[in-house]
C-alpha positions as CSV (number, residue, x, y, z in Angstrom):
1,M,44.3,-65.0,13.1
2,F,42.8,-61.8,13.8
3,R,46.3,-61.1,16.4
4,L,48.6,-61.7,13.8
5,S,47.2,-58.8,12.0
6,L,47.7,-56.4,14.9
7,T,51.3,-57.3,14.8
8,L,51.2,-56.8,10.7
9,I,50.2,-52.8,12.0
10,T,52.7,-52.0,14.6
11,A,55.7,-53.3,12.9
12,A,54.1,-52.0,9.4
13,L,54.1,-48.3,11.2
14,A,57.7,-48.8,13.3
15,H,58.8,-48.3,9.5
16,V,57.0,-45.7,8.1
17,S,58.1,-42.3,8.8
18,H,56.1,-40.0,11.3
19,A,57.9,-36.1,9.7
20,V,55.0,-34.6,7.7
21,D,55.6,-34.5,4.1
22,N,57.4,-31.4,3.3
23,E,55.1,-29.9,1.2
24,V,54.1,-27.5,4.3
25,E,57.2,-26.1,4.5
26,N,56.6,-23.0,2.2
27,R,53.3,-22.1,3.4
28,S,52.7,-19.6,6.2
29,T,50.9,-21.3,8.9
30,V,50.9,-24.3,10.4
31,Q,48.4,-24.8,13.6
32,S,49.6,-28.9,14.5
33,S,49.3,-28.5,18.2
34,I,48.8,-32.3,19.7
35,P,45.6,-32.1,22.0
36,D,45.3,-33.2,25.6
37,Y,43.0,-36.5,24.9
38,C,45.4,-37.7,22.7
39,A,47.0,-38.9,25.4
40,T,43.1,-40.9,26.0
41,P,41.6,-41.3,23.1
42,L,38.6,-43.7,24.2
43,A,37.4,-40.8,27.6
44,S,37.7,-37.6,24.8
45,Y,34.7,-38.8,22.7
46,F,31.9,-36.6,21.8
47,D,29.1,-39.1,22.9
48,G,29.6,-41.6,26.1
49,K,28.2,-44.0,23.9
50,S,30.3,-44.5,21.1
51,R,33.2,-45.2,24.0
52,L,33.4,-48.8,22.1
53,T,36.9,-51.1,23.1
54,P,38.7,-51.7,19.8
55,D,41.6,-54.5,20.3
56,C,43.9,-51.6,18.7
57,I,44.0,-48.1,18.2
58,V,46.4,-47.0,15.7
59,Q,47.5,-43.0,15.6
60,P,48.9,-42.6,12.3
61,R,50.6,-39.1,11.5
62,A,50.6,-38.7,8.3
63,A,48.6,-39.8,5.1
64,K,51.6,-42.2,3.9
65,E,50.7,-44.1,7.3
66,V,47.0,-44.1,6.8
67,A,47.4,-45.8,3.6
68,T,50.2,-48.1,4.8
69,I,47.3,-49.4,8.3
70,V,44.2,-49.6,5.5
71,K,47.0,-51.7,3.4
72,V,47.9,-54.4,6.5
73,L,44.4,-54.0,7.2
74,T,42.8,-55.1,3.6
75,A,45.7,-57.7,3.7
76,A,44.6,-59.1,7.3
77,S,41.4,-59.9,6.1
78,F,41.7,-62.3,3.5
79,L,43.1,-64.6,6.4
80,K,40.2,-63.5,8.7
81,R,38.2,-60.1,8.5
82,C,39.1,-57.5,10.2
83,Q,36.7,-54.4,10.0
84,F,37.8,-51.5,11.2
85,A,36.1,-47.8,11.9
86,V,37.9,-44.1,10.9
87,R,37.7,-41.3,13.5
88,S,38.5,-37.8,12.2
89,G,36.6,-35.6,15.1
90,G,34.5,-37.7,16.6
91,H,31.3,-35.9,17.0
92,T,28.7,-38.4,15.6
93,P,27.1,-39.2,18.0
94,I,26.4,-43.3,16.6
95,P,27.8,-46.1,18.5
96,G,30.4,-47.7,15.7
97,A,30.7,-44.6,13.0
98,N,33.8,-43.6,14.9
99,N,35.0,-46.1,16.7
100,I,34.5,-50.2,16.9
101,D,34.5,-53.2,19.4
102,N,36.6,-56.1,18.5
103,G,38.3,-54.2,16.0
104,V,41.0,-51.8,15.0
105,T,40.3,-48.2,15.2
106,I,42.2,-45.2,12.8
107,D,42.4,-42.2,15.2
108,L,43.2,-39.4,13.2
109,L,43.7,-37.4,16.1
110,Y,47.1,-36.4,15.3
111,M,46.4,-35.3,11.8
112,N,45.0,-32.4,12.9
113,G,47.0,-29.0,11.5
114,T,45.7,-26.2,9.4
115,T,47.8,-24.7,6.9
116,Y,47.4,-21.4,4.4
117,D,49.0,-20.7,1.4
118,P,48.8,-17.3,1.0
119,D,50.0,-17.8,-2.9
120,T,46.6,-19.6,-3.8
121,K,44.9,-18.9,-1.2
122,L,43.8,-21.7,0.5
123,A,43.4,-23.5,3.3
124,S,44.8,-27.6,3.6
125,I,42.6,-28.7,7.0
126,S,43.7,-31.9,8.3
127,P,40.3,-34.8,9.2
128,A,41.4,-34.8,13.2
129,A,41.2,-30.5,13.3
130,R,38.5,-29.1,15.1
131,W,37.0,-25.6,13.5
132,G,37.4,-23.8,16.8
133,S,41.8,-24.3,16.1
134,V,41.3,-23.8,12.6
135,Y,39.3,-20.4,12.9
136,E,41.9,-18.9,15.3
137,T,44.9,-20.1,12.7
138,L,43.3,-17.8,10.1
139,E,42.1,-15.2,11.9
140,P,45.1,-13.4,12.4
141,L,46.3,-13.9,8.3
142,G,42.9,-12.3,7.6
143,R,41.5,-15.3,6.4
144,M,38.4,-17.1,6.9
145,V,36.5,-20.3,5.3
146,G,33.1,-21.3,5.8
147,G,33.1,-24.1,8.8
148,G,31.7,-25.6,11.4
149,R,29.8,-23.8,14.0
150,G,31.1,-24.8,17.0
151,S,34.3,-25.1,18.3
152,T,35.0,-28.8,19.0
153,V,33.6,-29.9,16.2
154,G,35.8,-32.1,14.1
155,V,36.6,-31.7,10.2
156,G,36.2,-34.8,8.3
157,G,33.0,-35.8,9.3
158,F,31.4,-32.1,9.3
159,L,32.5,-31.5,5.8
160,L,31.4,-35.2,4.4
161,G,28.3,-34.8,5.2
162,G,27.8,-31.4,3.7
163,G,28.4,-29.0,6.3
164,I,26.2,-25.8,7.4
165,S,28.2,-23.1,8.4
166,H,27.1,-19.2,8.9
167,Y,28.0,-18.6,5.6
168,A,26.7,-21.0,4.1
169,P,23.6,-18.2,3.0
170,R,26.3,-16.5,0.9
171,I,29.1,-19.2,-0.1
172,G,27.2,-22.2,0.0
173,L,27.6,-25.5,1.8
174,A,31.3,-26.5,3.4
175,C,31.6,-29.3,1.3
176,D,31.0,-26.8,-1.7
177,N,33.6,-24.8,-0.9
178,V,36.4,-28.0,-0.6
179,V,38.3,-27.5,-4.1
180,N,40.1,-30.5,-3.4
181,F,40.6,-33.4,-1.7
182,Q,43.1,-36.3,-0.8
183,V,42.4,-39.6,0.0
184,V,43.5,-43.0,0.6
185,L,42.1,-45.7,-1.6
186,A,41.3,-49.1,-0.4
187,S,44.2,-49.9,-2.5
188,G,46.7,-48.2,-0.4
189,L,46.6,-45.3,-3.6
190,I,47.0,-42.2,-2.2
191,V,44.8,-39.6,-4.6
192,N,43.8,-36.5,-5.4
193,A,40.0,-35.5,-6.1
194,N,39.2,-32.3,-7.8
195,K,37.5,-31.0,-10.6
196,K,40.0,-32.0,-13.1
197,T,41.2,-34.8,-11.0
198,N,38.9,-37.8,-10.6
199,S,36.0,-35.7,-10.5
200,D,34.0,-38.3,-10.1
201,L,35.6,-38.8,-6.7
202,F,35.1,-35.4,-5.5
203,K,31.8,-35.1,-6.5
204,A,30.5,-38.8,-4.5
205,L,32.3,-37.1,-1.3
206,K,31.0,-33.9,-1.0
207,G,27.2,-35.5,0.7
208,G,29.1,-39.5,0.4
209,N,30.1,-39.4,3.6
210,S,33.0,-42.6,4.9
211,N,32.1,-44.9,1.9
212,F,35.0,-44.1,-0.8
213,G,38.3,-43.6,1.3
214,I,39.9,-42.0,3.8
215,V,40.8,-38.3,3.3
216,T,44.0,-37.1,4.8
217,R,43.8,-33.2,3.2
218,Y,40.6,-30.9,2.5
219,D,42.2,-27.7,0.2
220,M,39.1,-25.4,0.8
221,E,39.0,-21.7,-0.9
222,T,39.2,-19.0,2.1
223,F,37.9,-15.3,2.4
224,E,38.5,-12.0,4.3
225,S,38.3,-12.6,7.7
226,E,35.8,-10.3,9.5
227,D,34.5,-9.5,12.9
228,L,30.7,-11.2,12.8
229,W,27.5,-10.1,14.9
230,G,25.9,-12.2,16.8
231,G,25.8,-14.7,19.9
232,I,22.2,-16.9,21.5
233,V,19.2,-14.8,22.7
234,T,16.8,-16.5,25.7
235,W,13.4,-16.3,26.0
236,P,10.5,-17.5,28.3
237,S,9.0,-21.2,26.4
238,S,5.7,-18.9,26.3
239,T,7.0,-16.9,23.0
240,V,7.9,-20.1,21.0
241,D,4.7,-19.1,18.6
242,Q,5.9,-15.7,17.9
243,H,9.3,-17.2,17.3
244,F,8.2,-20.0,14.7
245,K,6.2,-16.6,13.1
246,A,8.8,-15.0,12.3
247,L,10.5,-17.8,11.4
248,V,8.1,-18.3,8.4
249,N,8.6,-14.9,7.7
250,F,12.4,-15.3,7.7
251,G,12.5,-18.3,6.1
252,T,9.7,-16.8,2.6
253,D,11.4,-13.5,3.0
254,P,12.6,-13.3,-1.5
255,N,15.4,-10.5,-0.5
256,R,16.3,-12.2,3.2
257,D,19.7,-10.8,3.7
258,P,22.3,-13.2,2.7
259,N,24.7,-12.1,5.5
260,A,21.8,-13.1,8.2
261,A,22.0,-17.3,9.5
262,L,19.5,-18.2,12.3
263,I,18.9,-21.4,14.4
264,V,15.6,-21.6,16.7
265,F,15.7,-24.1,19.1
266,Q,13.6,-24.7,22.9
267,G,15.2,-25.5,25.4
268,Y,15.3,-27.5,28.3
269,S,18.4,-28.9,31.2
270,T,18.2,-29.7,34.4
271,A,21.4,-26.9,35.0
272,T,18.7,-24.2,35.2
273,L,15.4,-25.7,35.4
274,A,14.0,-23.4,32.8
275,D,12.1,-24.4,29.5
276,V,13.3,-21.7,27.6
277,V,13.0,-20.8,23.8
278,R,16.7,-19.2,22.3
279,A,17.5,-17.6,19.2
280,A,20.9,-18.2,17.8
281,F,22.3,-14.9,15.7
282,D,24.4,-14.9,13.6
283,Y,25.6,-11.9,10.9
284,T,28.4,-12.4,8.4
285,K,28.7,-8.4,9.2
286,P,30.1,-6.3,12.2
287,V,26.9,-4.3,12.1
288,A,24.8,-5.0,15.2
289,R,21.3,-5.6,15.4
290,P,20.7,-5.6,11.8
291,D,17.0,-5.8,10.1
292,A,16.9,-9.4,9.3
293,Y,16.5,-9.7,12.3
294,K,13.9,-6.7,13.4
295,E,10.6,-9.2,13.9
296,F,12.7,-11.3,17.0
297,Y,13.7,-7.9,18.4
298,A,9.6,-7.1,18.8
299,I,9.5,-10.3,21.1
300,T,9.4,-8.9,24.9
301,P,10.3,-10.3,27.2
302,N,14.1,-11.1,27.0
303,L,16.1,-12.9,29.9
304,T,19.5,-13.3,28.4
305,D,21.6,-11.4,25.7
306,T,25.0,-12.6,24.6
307,T,25.2,-10.9,21.0
308,K,28.2,-8.7,20.3
309,I,30.5,-8.1,17.7
310,Q,33.3,-10.8,18.1
311,P,35.7,-12.6,16.3
312,M,34.2,-16.5,14.1
313,S,36.6,-18.2,16.4
314,A,34.6,-16.3,19.5
315,I,31.4,-17.7,18.0
316,A,31.8,-21.2,17.4
317,A,33.4,-21.0,20.9
318,E,30.2,-19.9,22.8
319,F,28.5,-23.7,20.5
320,G,30.6,-25.7,21.3
321,S,30.2,-29.1,23.3
322,D,31.4,-30.7,26.1
323,T,32.7,-34.5,25.9
324,T,31.5,-35.9,28.6
325,K,27.5,-37.0,28.0
326,R,25.7,-39.6,26.2
327,V,23.9,-37.8,22.9
328,Q,21.7,-39.0,20.8
329,F,20.5,-36.7,17.0
330,R,17.2,-36.7,15.2
331,T,16.5,-35.0,12.2
332,V,13.1,-34.3,9.9
333,S,12.5,-31.7,7.1
334,F,9.3,-30.2,5.6
335,K,8.7,-26.8,4.1
336,I,8.5,-23.8,6.0
337,D,4.4,-24.1,8.0
338,L,3.3,-22.9,10.6
339,A,1.3,-25.4,11.8
340,T,4.1,-28.2,11.5
341,L,6.5,-26.0,13.0
342,Q,3.6,-25.7,15.6
343,E,3.5,-29.4,15.6
344,T,7.1,-29.3,16.8
345,A,6.2,-27.6,20.0
346,R,3.4,-30.1,20.8
347,L,5.5,-32.9,21.0
348,Y,8.7,-31.5,22.7
349,K,6.4,-31.2,25.8
350,I,5.2,-34.2,25.4
351,L,9.1,-35.4,25.3
352,I,9.9,-32.6,27.9
353,T,7.2,-33.5,30.9
354,E,8.4,-36.9,30.2
355,I,12.0,-37.1,30.9
356,Q,11.3,-34.7,33.7
357,A,8.6,-37.1,35.5
358,K,11.4,-40.1,34.6
359,A,15.1,-39.1,34.1
360,S,17.4,-39.9,36.6
361,G,20.8,-37.9,36.1
362,D,22.0,-34.6,34.5
363,Y,20.6,-34.0,31.0
364,R,19.7,-30.9,28.4
365,I,17.5,-31.1,25.5
366,S,17.5,-28.6,22.7
367,C,15.2,-28.9,19.2
368,L,16.1,-26.9,16.4
369,S,14.4,-25.3,13.3
370,Q,16.6,-23.7,11.0
371,V,16.0,-22.6,7.4
372,W,17.6,-24.8,4.5
373,S,18.3,-22.2,1.9
374,T,18.5,-22.7,-2.1
375,S,21.5,-20.7,-1.5
376,Y,23.3,-23.2,0.5
377,T,23.7,-25.0,-3.0
378,A,23.1,-22.7,-6.0
379,N,27.1,-22.2,-7.0
380,S,27.6,-26.3,-6.3
381,T,27.3,-27.4,-9.9
382,A,29.6,-25.0,-10.9
383,K,32.0,-26.1,-8.0
384,G,32.2,-29.8,-9.1
385,G,28.8,-30.9,-8.0
386,N,27.7,-33.0,-4.7
387,V,25.2,-35.8,-4.4
388,L,22.5,-34.5,-1.9
389,G,20.0,-33.7,-4.7
390,T,18.8,-31.4,-2.5
391,E,18.8,-28.9,-6.3
392,R,15.5,-30.5,-7.1
393,Y,13.7,-28.2,-3.9
394,K,12.9,-24.6,-5.7
395,E,12.1,-23.3,-1.8
396,N,13.7,-22.9,1.2
397,F,13.0,-25.1,3.8
398,I,12.7,-26.4,7.6
399,M,15.8,-28.5,8.7
400,Y,14.4,-29.8,12.2
401,Q,17.3,-31.4,14.8
402,S,16.1,-32.7,18.4
403,Y,20.1,-32.7,20.5
404,L,19.3,-34.8,23.3
405,L,22.3,-35.4,26.2
406,W,22.1,-36.9,29.1
407,S,24.6,-38.8,32.4
408,E,22.8,-42.4,32.9
409,P,24.1,-44.6,30.8
410,K,20.4,-46.8,32.8
411,D,18.8,-43.8,31.3
412,D,19.6,-44.5,27.4
413,K,16.6,-45.9,26.3
414,L,14.2,-43.4,27.4
415,F,16.0,-40.8,25.5
416,M,16.2,-42.6,22.2
417,D,13.0,-43.7,22.6
418,L,11.7,-40.3,22.9
419,G,13.7,-39.0,20.1
420,L,12.4,-41.3,18.1
421,M,9.0,-40.2,19.1
422,L,9.6,-37.2,18.6
423,T,10.8,-37.1,14.8
424,N,8.4,-40.2,14.1
425,G,5.7,-37.9,15.0
426,I,6.5,-34.9,13.0
427,E,6.9,-36.9,10.0
428,K,3.9,-37.9,10.8
429,F,2.0,-34.7,11.1
430,A,4.0,-33.2,7.6
431,K,3.1,-36.5,5.9
432,S,-0.3,-36.0,6.6
433,K,0.0,-31.9,5.8
434,G,1.8,-32.3,2.9
435,T,4.5,-30.5,4.3
436,L,7.3,-33.5,4.2
437,I,10.5,-32.7,2.6
438,D,12.4,-36.4,1.8
439,Y,16.0,-35.3,2.5
440,L,17.6,-35.8,5.9
441,Y,21.0,-33.6,6.5
442,L,23.7,-36.8,7.0
443,N,25.0,-34.8,9.9
444,Y,21.9,-34.7,11.7
445,S,20.9,-38.2,11.0
446,D,20.3,-41.5,14.0
447,K,21.4,-44.9,13.2
448,D,18.4,-46.1,12.1
449,Q,17.9,-43.4,9.6
450,D,18.5,-43.2,6.0
451,P,20.0,-40.0,4.2
452,L,21.5,-41.2,1.7
453,T,18.3,-42.5,-0.3
454,G,17.2,-38.7,0.1
455,Y,19.6,-37.4,-1.7
456,G,17.4,-39.1,-5.0
457,P,18.0,-42.6,-6.7
458,E,19.8,-41.3,-9.6
459,N,23.5,-39.8,-6.9
460,V,22.1,-42.9,-4.8
461,K,23.4,-45.0,-7.7
462,F,26.1,-42.8,-8.6
463,M,27.4,-43.3,-5.3
464,K,27.6,-46.9,-6.1
465,K,29.2,-46.6,-9.5
466,V,31.6,-43.9,-7.7
467,A,32.6,-46.7,-4.9
468,T,32.2,-49.9,-7.3
469,K,35.5,-47.9,-9.2
470,Y,37.2,-46.6,-6.1
471,D,37.1,-49.5,-4.5
472,P,36.1,-52.3,-6.3
473,L,36.7,-55.3,-3.0
474,G,34.1,-53.6,-1.1
475,I,36.7,-52.6,2.0
476,Y,34.6,-49.2,3.2
477,Q,31.5,-51.1,2.9
478,N,32.3,-54.6,3.8
479,L,35.2,-53.6,6.2
480,L,34.2,-50.1,7.6
481,P,30.8,-51.2,9.1
482,G,30.2,-47.9,10.7
483,G,27.8,-45.1,8.9
484,F,25.7,-44.3,6.6
485,K,27.2,-47.2,3.3
486,I,26.0,-47.1,0.4
487,S,25.8,-50.7,0.0
488,K,22.6,-50.7,2.9
489,V,20.2,-48.0,0.2
């Protein structure tokens, strides 16, 4: 029976035109090059652990084809359960989130274009576009969007999880700059979700992940593009306490410059064999060494400095990630507190010592501390709302991410156990000190973490209601097992 469903998919797609809808013909620019890695999609996954072996990979080129695939999979499952996964950029490092064993992977990599409409000043972006290509398309037109900070990050998962951009202190989260989602529902119906049409679905998609449908187009607000000042500065690891003190002052400054974005991270890799502290500075105006970062400039000596005035596409390229390793993300949030930051450094040192003693291949460790600002969601309600629930926090807080990358499958348990030790240790300390924040950024969460619960009970109830309304058979809850499911909350 299952093989029959695969045959049905192939037959159905043969009758669907590969032509893209004519709606784009009057718009200014379309970036729709097909990535080289489409020919070998399994090898192109960002996370080596996610290179699973589906029974079938289907690569649609338009929303109508996605709708056909969903209808066939749903119909086939009445005969025998036919699970599937959906891949946009494939950047989530959780096996099953964007690929599947013994099922069908809907690979959206051919849906990767960016179109700009000069009349509405909206950018229409396909789900598998990478942010680097989006910026390279919009910059020559003098326009920009608040998107991902790394060029290789895919559009779809980033926006459905919230989306932090360098512009977030100024314009809010990326998801709140989406004005319309084109969505394929479980029935195969293609609908728009915005402030006026399907407004409940519109709100739920902003943070609700893959629980409601497959988004096939994101229409985003744009703004005037100009160069940024930014790059990465590196210091010896001995300066970490100075950086944490500067970060506390930066995050609690009531007059913080809304153009100033910043990430502080501790890092070590086998490529350099150096334990360092780095700061990623990104100032969204072409102003060199702005006063917002002066406390960091005072830390000496620095080892390297790549900062300069450059376009967003160049900034994003510096944050691009390779696709040759195994990856784990984990996250925890806490109040802006020096003692809690210092505890992260103590636990980081334990992690590095263990990895240096036991790991067998190449690896890179980055542990990031960044300020989650109340300004990120200050205008969310006016834009149709989201389900993140962070408006209940009246003060900025720290969002911490452990980013572990390694080469050898035999080291999986070592790295994943140590990543768990790190974030559990931080959580335990923060809870004891009263600094723990009950919010996990979905895009940084690991498979055992529960970001949806952190949105608060009212938002969980709302998401379940929306899922039931638009997917009454629970197709995206039951046949799409990967990701963070509302039904498991």
